[in-house]
Short mmCIF file of C-alpha atoms in Angstrom, two decimals:
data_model
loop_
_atom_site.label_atom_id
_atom_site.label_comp_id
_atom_site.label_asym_id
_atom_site.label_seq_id
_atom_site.Cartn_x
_atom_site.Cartn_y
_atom_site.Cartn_z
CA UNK O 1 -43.89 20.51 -2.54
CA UNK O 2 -41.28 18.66 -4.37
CA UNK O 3 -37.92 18.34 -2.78
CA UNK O 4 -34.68 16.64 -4.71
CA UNK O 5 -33.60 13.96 -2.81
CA UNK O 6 -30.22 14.34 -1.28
CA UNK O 7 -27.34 12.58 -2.92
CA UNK O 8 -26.24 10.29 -0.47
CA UNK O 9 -22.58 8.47 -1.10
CA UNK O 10 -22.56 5.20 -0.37
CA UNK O 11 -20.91 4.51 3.05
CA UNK O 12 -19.36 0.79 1.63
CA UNK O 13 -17.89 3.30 -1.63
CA UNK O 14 -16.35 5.97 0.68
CA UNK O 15 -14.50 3.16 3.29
CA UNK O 16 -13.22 1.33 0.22
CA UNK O 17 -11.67 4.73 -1.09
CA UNK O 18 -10.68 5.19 2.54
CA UNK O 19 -8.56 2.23 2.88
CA UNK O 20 -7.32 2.64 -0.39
CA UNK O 21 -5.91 6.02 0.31
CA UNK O 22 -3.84 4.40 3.29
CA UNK O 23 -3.05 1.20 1.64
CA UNK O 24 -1.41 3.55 -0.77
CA UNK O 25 0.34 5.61 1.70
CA UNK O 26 1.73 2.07 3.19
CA UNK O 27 3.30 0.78 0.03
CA UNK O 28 4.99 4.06 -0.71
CA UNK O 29 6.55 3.44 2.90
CA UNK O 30 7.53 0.27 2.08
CA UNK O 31 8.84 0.54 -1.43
CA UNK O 32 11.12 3.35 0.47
CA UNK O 33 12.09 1.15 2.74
CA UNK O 34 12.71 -1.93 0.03
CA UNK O 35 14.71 0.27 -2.00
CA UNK O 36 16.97 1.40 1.27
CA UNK O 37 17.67 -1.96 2.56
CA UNK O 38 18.31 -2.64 -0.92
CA UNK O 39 21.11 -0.07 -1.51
CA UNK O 40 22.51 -0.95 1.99
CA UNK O 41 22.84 -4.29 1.44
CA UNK O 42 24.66 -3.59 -1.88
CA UNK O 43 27.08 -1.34 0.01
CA UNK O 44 30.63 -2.81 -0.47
CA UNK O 45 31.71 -3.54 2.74
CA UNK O 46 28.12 -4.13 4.25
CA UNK O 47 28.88 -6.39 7.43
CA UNK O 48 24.73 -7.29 8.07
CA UNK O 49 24.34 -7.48 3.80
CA UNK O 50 22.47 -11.02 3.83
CA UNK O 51 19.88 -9.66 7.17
CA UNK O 52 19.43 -6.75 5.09
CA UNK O 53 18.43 -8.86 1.67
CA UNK O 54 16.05 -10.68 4.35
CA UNK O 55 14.64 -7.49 5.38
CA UNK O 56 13.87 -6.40 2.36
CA UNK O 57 12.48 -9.32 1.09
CA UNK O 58 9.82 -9.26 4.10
CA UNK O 59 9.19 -5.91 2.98
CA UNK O 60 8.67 -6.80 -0.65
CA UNK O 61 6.11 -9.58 0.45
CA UNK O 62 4.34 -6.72 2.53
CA UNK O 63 4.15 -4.42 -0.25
CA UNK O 64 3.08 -7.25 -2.70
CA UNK O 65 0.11 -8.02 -0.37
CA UNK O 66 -0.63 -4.51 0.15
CA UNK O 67 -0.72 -3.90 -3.85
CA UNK O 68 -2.81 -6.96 -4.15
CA UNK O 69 -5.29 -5.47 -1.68
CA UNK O 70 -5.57 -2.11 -3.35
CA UNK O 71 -6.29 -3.98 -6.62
CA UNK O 72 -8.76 -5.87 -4.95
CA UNK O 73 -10.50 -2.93 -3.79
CA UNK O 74 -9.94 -0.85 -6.62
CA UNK O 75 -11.91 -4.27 -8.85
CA UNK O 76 -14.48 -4.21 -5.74
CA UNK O 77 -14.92 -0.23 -5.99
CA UNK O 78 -14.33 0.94 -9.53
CA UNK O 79 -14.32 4.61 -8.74
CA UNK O 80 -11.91 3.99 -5.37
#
C-alpha cells in the first residue's frame, strides 16, 4: 500500500512568517506613535516640543530597525 506522504511545512518557514506577522504589527505601532509625537511637537504652543522631537526620533530608529528586520526575514524566507 502506497500512502502520499504528508506535506509537512517547514518549522524554520512558519517562525520566520511568525515573527514577521508581529514585527509588522510593531512598526504599525510605532509609525502611530512617530506620527503623534510628531503632530504634538508641531503644536504651536507645545511647552515639551524638543522631548517630543526626541521621542519620536527614538521611535523612528525603532521602527527603522524593525523594518530592517522584516526585510531581512522576508530575503531569508521568500514566501514570509
Amino acid at each position: 500500500m502506497v500512502t502520499d506522504p504528508v506535506s509537512v511545512p517547514d518549522p524554520n518557514l512558519v517562525q520566520a512568517r511568525m515573527f514577521t506577522e508581529q514585527l509588522e504589527l510593531v512598526a504599525t505601532q510605532l509609525e502611530l506613535q512617530v506620527t503623534a509625537l510628531e503632530k504634538s511637537a508641531s503644536m504651536r504652543g507645545a511647552k515639551n516640543g524638543a522631548r517630543l522631537m526626541v521621542l519620536a526620533r527614538a521611535r523612528r530608529l525603532e521602527l527603522y530597525e524593525a523594518r530592517a528586520h522584516i526585510d531581512s526575514l522576508r530575503s531569508a524566507f521568500p514566501p514570509a
